[in-house]
Each structure stands twice: as C-alpha cells, then as structure tokens.
Coordinates of C-alpha atoms in Angstrom, one line a residue:
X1 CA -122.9 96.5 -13.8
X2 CA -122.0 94.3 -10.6
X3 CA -124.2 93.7 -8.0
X4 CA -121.6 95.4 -5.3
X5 CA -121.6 98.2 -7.3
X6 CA -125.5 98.3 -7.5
X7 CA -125.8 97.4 -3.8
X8 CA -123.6 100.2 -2.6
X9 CA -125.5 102.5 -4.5
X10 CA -129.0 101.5 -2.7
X11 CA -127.5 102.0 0.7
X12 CA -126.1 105.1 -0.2
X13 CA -129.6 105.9 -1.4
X14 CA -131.7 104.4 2.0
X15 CA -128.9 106.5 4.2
X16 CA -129.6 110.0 2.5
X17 CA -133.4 109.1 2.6
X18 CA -133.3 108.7 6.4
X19 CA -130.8 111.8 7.1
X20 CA -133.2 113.5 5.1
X21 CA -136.3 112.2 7.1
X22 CA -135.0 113.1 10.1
X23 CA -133.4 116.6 9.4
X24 CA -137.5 117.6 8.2
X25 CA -138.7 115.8 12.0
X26 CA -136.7 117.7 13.9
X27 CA -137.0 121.3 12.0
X28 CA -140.4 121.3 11.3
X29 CA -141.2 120.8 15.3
X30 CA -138.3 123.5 16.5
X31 CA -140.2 126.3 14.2
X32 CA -143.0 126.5 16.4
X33 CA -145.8 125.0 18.5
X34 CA -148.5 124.0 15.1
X35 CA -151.4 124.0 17.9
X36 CA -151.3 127.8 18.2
X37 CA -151.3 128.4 14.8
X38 CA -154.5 126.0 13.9
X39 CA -156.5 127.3 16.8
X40 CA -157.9 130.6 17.4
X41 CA -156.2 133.3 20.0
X42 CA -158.9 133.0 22.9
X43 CA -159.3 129.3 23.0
X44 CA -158.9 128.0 26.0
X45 CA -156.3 126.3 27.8
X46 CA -157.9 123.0 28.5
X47 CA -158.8 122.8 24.7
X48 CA -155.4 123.2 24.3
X49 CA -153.9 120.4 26.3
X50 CA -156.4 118.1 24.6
X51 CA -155.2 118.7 21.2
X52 CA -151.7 118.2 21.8
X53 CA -152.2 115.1 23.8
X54 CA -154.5 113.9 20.5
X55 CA -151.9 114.8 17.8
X56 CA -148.6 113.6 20.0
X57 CA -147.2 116.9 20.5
X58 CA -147.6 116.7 24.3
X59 CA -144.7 113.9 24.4
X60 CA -140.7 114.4 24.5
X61 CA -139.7 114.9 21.0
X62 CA -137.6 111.9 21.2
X63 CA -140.9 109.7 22.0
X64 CA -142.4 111.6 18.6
X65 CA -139.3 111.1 16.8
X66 CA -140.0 107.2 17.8
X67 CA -143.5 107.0 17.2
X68 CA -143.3 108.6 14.1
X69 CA -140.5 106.2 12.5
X70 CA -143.1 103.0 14.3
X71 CA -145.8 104.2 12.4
X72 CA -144.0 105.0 9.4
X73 CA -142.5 101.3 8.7
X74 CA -146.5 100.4 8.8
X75 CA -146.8 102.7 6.6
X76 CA -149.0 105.7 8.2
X77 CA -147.4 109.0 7.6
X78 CA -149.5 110.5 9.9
X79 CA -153.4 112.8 10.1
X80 CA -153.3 116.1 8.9
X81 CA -154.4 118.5 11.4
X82 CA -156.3 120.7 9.6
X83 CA -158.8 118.0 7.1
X84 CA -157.9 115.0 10.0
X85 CA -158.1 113.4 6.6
X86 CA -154.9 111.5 5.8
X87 CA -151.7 112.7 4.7
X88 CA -150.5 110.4 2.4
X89 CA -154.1 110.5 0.6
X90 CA -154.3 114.3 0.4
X91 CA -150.5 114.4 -1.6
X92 CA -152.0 111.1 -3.6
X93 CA -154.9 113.2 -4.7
X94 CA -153.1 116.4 -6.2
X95 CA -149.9 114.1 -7.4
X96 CA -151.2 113.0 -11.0
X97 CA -151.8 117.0 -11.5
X98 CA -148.1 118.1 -10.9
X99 CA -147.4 114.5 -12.5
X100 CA -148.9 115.9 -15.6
X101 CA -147.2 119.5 -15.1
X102 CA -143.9 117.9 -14.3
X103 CA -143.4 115.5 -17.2
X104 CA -145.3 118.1 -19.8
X105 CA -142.4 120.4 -18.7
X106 CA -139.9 117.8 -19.0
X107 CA -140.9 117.0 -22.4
X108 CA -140.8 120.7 -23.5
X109 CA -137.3 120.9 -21.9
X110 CA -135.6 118.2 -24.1
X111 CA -137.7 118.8 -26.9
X112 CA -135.8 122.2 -27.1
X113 CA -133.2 122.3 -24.9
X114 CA -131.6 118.7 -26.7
X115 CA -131.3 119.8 -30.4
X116 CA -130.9 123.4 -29.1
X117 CA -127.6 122.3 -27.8
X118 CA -126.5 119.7 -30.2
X119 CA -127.0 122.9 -32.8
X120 CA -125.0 124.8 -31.2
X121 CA -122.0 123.0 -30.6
X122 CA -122.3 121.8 -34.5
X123 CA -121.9 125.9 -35.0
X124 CA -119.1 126.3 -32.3
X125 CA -118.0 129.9 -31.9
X126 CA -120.9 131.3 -35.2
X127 CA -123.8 133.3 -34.5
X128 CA -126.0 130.6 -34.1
X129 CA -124.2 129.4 -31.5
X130 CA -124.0 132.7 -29.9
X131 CA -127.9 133.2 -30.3
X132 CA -128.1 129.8 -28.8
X133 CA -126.6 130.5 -25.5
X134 CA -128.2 133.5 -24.7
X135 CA -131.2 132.2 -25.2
X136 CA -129.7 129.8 -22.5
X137 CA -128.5 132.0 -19.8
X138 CA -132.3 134.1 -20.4
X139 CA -133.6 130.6 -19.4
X140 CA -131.4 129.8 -16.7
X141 CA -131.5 133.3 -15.3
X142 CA -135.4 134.4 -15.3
X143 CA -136.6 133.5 -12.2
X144 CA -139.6 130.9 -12.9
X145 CA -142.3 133.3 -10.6
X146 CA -141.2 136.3 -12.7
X147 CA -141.5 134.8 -15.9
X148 CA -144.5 133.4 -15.3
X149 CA -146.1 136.7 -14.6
X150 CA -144.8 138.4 -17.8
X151 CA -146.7 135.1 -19.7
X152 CA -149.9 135.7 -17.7
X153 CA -150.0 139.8 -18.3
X154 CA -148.5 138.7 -22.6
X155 CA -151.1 135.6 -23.1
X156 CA -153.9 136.1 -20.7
X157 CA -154.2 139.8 -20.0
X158 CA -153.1 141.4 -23.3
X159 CA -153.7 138.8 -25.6
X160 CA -156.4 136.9 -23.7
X161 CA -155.7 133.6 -25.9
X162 CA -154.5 131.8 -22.6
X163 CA -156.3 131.2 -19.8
X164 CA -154.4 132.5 -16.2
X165 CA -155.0 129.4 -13.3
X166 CA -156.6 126.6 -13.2
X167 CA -156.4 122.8 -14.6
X168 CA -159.9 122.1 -16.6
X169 CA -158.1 122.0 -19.9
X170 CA -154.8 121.5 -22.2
X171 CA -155.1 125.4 -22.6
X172 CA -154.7 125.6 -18.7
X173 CA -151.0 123.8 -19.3
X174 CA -149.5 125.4 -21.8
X175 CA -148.0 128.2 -19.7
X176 CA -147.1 126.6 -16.2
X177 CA -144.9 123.9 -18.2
X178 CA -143.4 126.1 -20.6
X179 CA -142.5 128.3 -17.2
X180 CA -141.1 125.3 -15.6
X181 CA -139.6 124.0 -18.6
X182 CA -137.4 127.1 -18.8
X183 CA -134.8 126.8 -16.4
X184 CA -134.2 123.1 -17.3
X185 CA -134.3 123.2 -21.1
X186 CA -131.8 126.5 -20.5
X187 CA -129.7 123.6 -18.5
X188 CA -130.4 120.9 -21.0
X189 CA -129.1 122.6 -23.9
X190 CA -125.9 124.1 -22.0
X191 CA -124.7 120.6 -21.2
X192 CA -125.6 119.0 -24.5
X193 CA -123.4 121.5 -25.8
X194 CA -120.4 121.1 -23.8
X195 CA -120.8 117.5 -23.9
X196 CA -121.2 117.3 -27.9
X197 CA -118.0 120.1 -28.1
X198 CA -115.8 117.4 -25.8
X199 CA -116.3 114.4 -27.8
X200 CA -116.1 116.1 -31.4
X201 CA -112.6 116.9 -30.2
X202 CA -112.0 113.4 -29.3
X203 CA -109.7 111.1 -31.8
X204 CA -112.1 108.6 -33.1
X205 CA -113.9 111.3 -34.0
X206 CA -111.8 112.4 -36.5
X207 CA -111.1 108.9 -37.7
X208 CA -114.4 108.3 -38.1
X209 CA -114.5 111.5 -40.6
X210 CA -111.3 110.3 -42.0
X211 CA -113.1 107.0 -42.8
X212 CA -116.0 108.7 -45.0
X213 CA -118.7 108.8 -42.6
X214 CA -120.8 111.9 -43.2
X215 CA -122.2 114.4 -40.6
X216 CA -125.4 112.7 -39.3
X217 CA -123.4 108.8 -39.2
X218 CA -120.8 110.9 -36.9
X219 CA -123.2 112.4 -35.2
X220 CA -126.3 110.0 -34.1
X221 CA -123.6 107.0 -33.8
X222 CA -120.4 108.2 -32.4
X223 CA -120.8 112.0 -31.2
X224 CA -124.4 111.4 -29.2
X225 CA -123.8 107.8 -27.1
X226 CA -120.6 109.2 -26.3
X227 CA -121.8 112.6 -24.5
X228 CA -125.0 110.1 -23.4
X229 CA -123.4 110.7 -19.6
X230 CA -123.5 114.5 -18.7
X231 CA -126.9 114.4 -20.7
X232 CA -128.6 111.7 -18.9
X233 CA -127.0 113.3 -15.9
X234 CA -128.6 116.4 -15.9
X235 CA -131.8 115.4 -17.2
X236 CA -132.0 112.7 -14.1
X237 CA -131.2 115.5 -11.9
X238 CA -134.2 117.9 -13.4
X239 CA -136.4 114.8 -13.3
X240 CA -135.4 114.9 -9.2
X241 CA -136.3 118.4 -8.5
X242 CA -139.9 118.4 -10.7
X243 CA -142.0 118.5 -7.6
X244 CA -139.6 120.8 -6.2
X245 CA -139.5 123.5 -8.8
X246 CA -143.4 123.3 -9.4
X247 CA -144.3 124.4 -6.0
X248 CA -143.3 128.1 -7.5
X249 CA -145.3 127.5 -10.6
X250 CA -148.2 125.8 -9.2
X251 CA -148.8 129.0 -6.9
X252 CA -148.2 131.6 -9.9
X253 CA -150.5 129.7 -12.0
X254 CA -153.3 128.6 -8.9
X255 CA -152.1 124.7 -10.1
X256 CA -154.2 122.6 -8.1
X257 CA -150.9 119.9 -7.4
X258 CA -148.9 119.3 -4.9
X259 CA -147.0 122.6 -4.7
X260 CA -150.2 124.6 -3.9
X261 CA -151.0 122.1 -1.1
X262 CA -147.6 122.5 0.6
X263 CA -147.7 126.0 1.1
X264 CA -150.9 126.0 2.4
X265 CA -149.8 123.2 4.8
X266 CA -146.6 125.1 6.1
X267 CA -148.8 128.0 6.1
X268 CA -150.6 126.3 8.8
X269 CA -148.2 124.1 10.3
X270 CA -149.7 120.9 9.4
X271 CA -146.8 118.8 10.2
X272 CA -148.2 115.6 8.5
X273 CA -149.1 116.7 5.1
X274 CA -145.3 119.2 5.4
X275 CA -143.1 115.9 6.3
X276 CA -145.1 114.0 3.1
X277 CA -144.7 116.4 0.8
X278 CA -141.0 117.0 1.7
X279 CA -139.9 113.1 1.6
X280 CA -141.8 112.5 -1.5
X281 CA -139.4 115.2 -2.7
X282 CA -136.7 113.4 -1.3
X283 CA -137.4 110.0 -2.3
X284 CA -138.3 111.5 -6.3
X285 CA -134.5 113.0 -5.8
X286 CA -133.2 110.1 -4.2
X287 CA -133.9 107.7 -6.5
X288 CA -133.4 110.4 -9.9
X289 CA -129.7 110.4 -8.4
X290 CA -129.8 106.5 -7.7
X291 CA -131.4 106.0 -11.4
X292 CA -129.0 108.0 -12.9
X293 CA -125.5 106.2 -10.9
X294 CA -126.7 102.9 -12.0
X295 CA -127.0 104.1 -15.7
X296 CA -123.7 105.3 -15.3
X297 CA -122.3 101.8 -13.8
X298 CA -124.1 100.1 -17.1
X299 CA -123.4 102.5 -19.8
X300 CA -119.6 102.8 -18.5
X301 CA -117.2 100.4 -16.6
X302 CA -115.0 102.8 -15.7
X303 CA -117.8 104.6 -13.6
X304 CA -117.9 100.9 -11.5
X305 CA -114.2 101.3 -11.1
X306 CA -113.9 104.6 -9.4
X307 CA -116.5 103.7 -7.4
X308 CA -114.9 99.9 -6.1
X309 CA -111.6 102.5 -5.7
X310 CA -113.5 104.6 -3.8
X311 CA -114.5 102.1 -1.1
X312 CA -110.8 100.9 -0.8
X313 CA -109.3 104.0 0.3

C-alpha cells in the first residue's frame, strides 16, 4: 500500500467528515427555534432574549456556523441546553453501553451470518442452501423495532425467561443484540455466499482440486482469502452504522446508550448533544469506510491501481 494511495484516502475521509458537519449545522438550526421548545409557553419575552443571547442563537447563523467550527478545533462541542452539562461528556457516558450492544451484535452477526453463508454456497442450488437464504431475506426484511417486539411479547411476556429493558445484567443483552444482529448477519451471510460461489468458479480453484487438495485445504486456503474483500467490505460497513442502527433498538429495549439519548435530545432540540451524536456517527462511518479502503489497497494491488487511474482522468 503506497502512501499516495493512503493519503488520498484520508483526505477523502476529512472532506466527507466536514460536508457531513456542516449539512447537520445548518439543518438542525432551519427546523426550528430550540428556545421555544425548552421553555414553557407563558415565559416571558425578556427571558427569552436572554437565553438566546447565552446559547448563541441570537447571532447570524454564519457567526454560529463560525463560532462553532472555533470552538470545535479546541475541542468543545458545545453545552447542552437542557443538563448545561457537556455534550461531549453526556455521549462519553452512555457510549461503552451501545459499545457493548454494538460489538455483542457484531459478534452474533458473523458468528452466524459467516458459516451460514460459506454453508450455503458449499450446497449451491440444495435445500440447505434454499433454507439458508430465506432465513436471510427473514433477517434482512424484519424490521429491527418489529422484531424486537415479537422477542419481548415470546421471551419476556409469554415465556418470562428474558427480561424486557434495561442493562443491569448479561440477561438484559441477549435480545437487543440478537435484534440488531439480525439485519447484519442476514447481510453477512448473503455476501459470503456470493463471494464463496464467485471464487469456487474461478480456475485455480479447480486446479487446486485437480492437484489432490481436499475440501477444507480448498476451502480455508484458497476459497476464503480470496472472497476476504466483499466480506471485509460489508462487515466494515455494518461496523459503520452500529451506533446508527442501535438508536431503534436501544428505544425498543429502554437501552440506556447512546440511541436513547439522541431521541430525547432531538425531542427537545438540544442542538449540542444532536450535532455529537450525529458526527460521532459520521466519524464511526467515516473511518469504517476509510478502514476498510486501506484493507483493500494492502490485501490487493489492483485496488491501488484503479484508484491512481482514477485521479488521472
């Protein structure tokens, strides 16, 4: 991997992070004054006036859009208006909880979404294989609230061997990561299988069988670094969008993470803790994305020369 290569790829990433920045500035503040909705009806309009001048919002939004990038290179993201706590602390505080949900999911995800895959395409065009993918496109299609509920009313209602919400134990886990591991193991196992079908086609392949090598040589040495790409593609991708995807799950399950917090905070317009939470988001999916282009340029050379084409044209 060459350093132009690598260096492209970082600018690429810093560009994105600042157009994303600055697309969640300028939204956030058209939606609405946030002073009306933290303070009651009949406040005055003196008390008003104060507040805005306190929290910024009584300057152009140019000057905010100014002030906020200032203070953002020193590396204040701003007060949230509702706690006047700050915001980067409040995400810091529920991050290791939809840390903990994210990855447990994650690990669920390949754990059966991997061999799921690698099973089916093994047993091309069979039952299995059949079974397989339907089990996929359940995954993929089930929305994650809805399935969530139909655990909760099966484990915790009906059952009563899960508990509903909450975070005080492992038992508190199980279902909000195997909700949010569904739609990404459904993923995992779709492209594992397409990937492990395109290089058991491929020539060496069969000179590899032709040579004597038996079923798990073929597959662990030749078949599995070969389709390495599209997997560690979309399992990068999934690993971009885990704070994403939990804010659904996190509210089904009363998750105390970061999810929960940002809809309370766009419930009441705090603008702080909202623009945190959403380039946090953007930074986790940024850098998944970067992660996963500079595997590419290391596991494959030909990635680097597309790329160096690319720039040329």
């Amino acid at each position: 991997m060459t350093f132009t290569y690598a260096l492209w790829k970082v600018l690429r990433a810093v560009l994105t992070m600042w157009l994303v920045v600055t697309f969640v500035f300028f939204v956030l503040r058209l939606t609405g004054d946030p002073v009306a909705q933290l303070l009651p009806d009949d406040i005055d309009q003196n008390t008003i006036d104060y507040y805005r001048r306190l929290w910024g919002l009584d300057q152009p939004i140019l000057v905010q859009y100014w002030r906020y990038f200032e203070a953002l290179f020193h590396g204040d993201l701003g007060i949230s208006f509702r706690d006047n706590q700050d915001a980067l602390g409040l995400v810091l505080d529920r991050l290791p909880k939809t840390a903990l949900l994210g990855f447990s999911a994650l690990g669920f995800a390949i754990a059966f979404g991997l061999p799921l895959g690698i099973i089916a395409a093994l047993k091309k065009d069979s039952l299995i294989d059949r079974v397989v993918m339907s089990f996929a496109v359940f995954g993929f299609s089930m929305p994650n609230f809805f399935l969530g509920i139909l655990l909760i009313l099966g484990f915790s209602l009906y059952l009563r061997v899960l508990p509903s919400s909450g975070s005080d134990t492992w038992l508190h886990l199980i279902m909000p990561a195997l909700t949010l591991s569904s739609t990404m193991g459904a993923q995992i196992a779709r492209y594992t299988r397409s990937a492990m079908i395109d290089v058991m086609n491929k020539p060496y392949m069969r000179t590899a069988e032709s040579k004597g090598a038996g079923t798990t040589r073929r597959l662990y040495l030749h078949a599995l670094p070969n389709a390495s790409i599209p997997i560690i593609t979309i399992i990068g991708l999934k690993i971009g969008e885990l704070i994403g995807w939990a804010v659904v799950v996190e509210n089904v399950f009363a998750w105390p993470g970061i999810g929960r917090l940002l809809t309370h905070a766009v419930a009441m317009r705090d603008l702080a803790v909202v623009q945190c939470i959403l380039m946090m988001i953007a930074i986790t999916m940024v850098t998944a994305n970067l992660t996963v282009d500079l595997i590419y340029g290391w596991l494959d050379p030909r990635v680097r020369v597309g790329a160096a084409r690319e720039r040329l044209q």
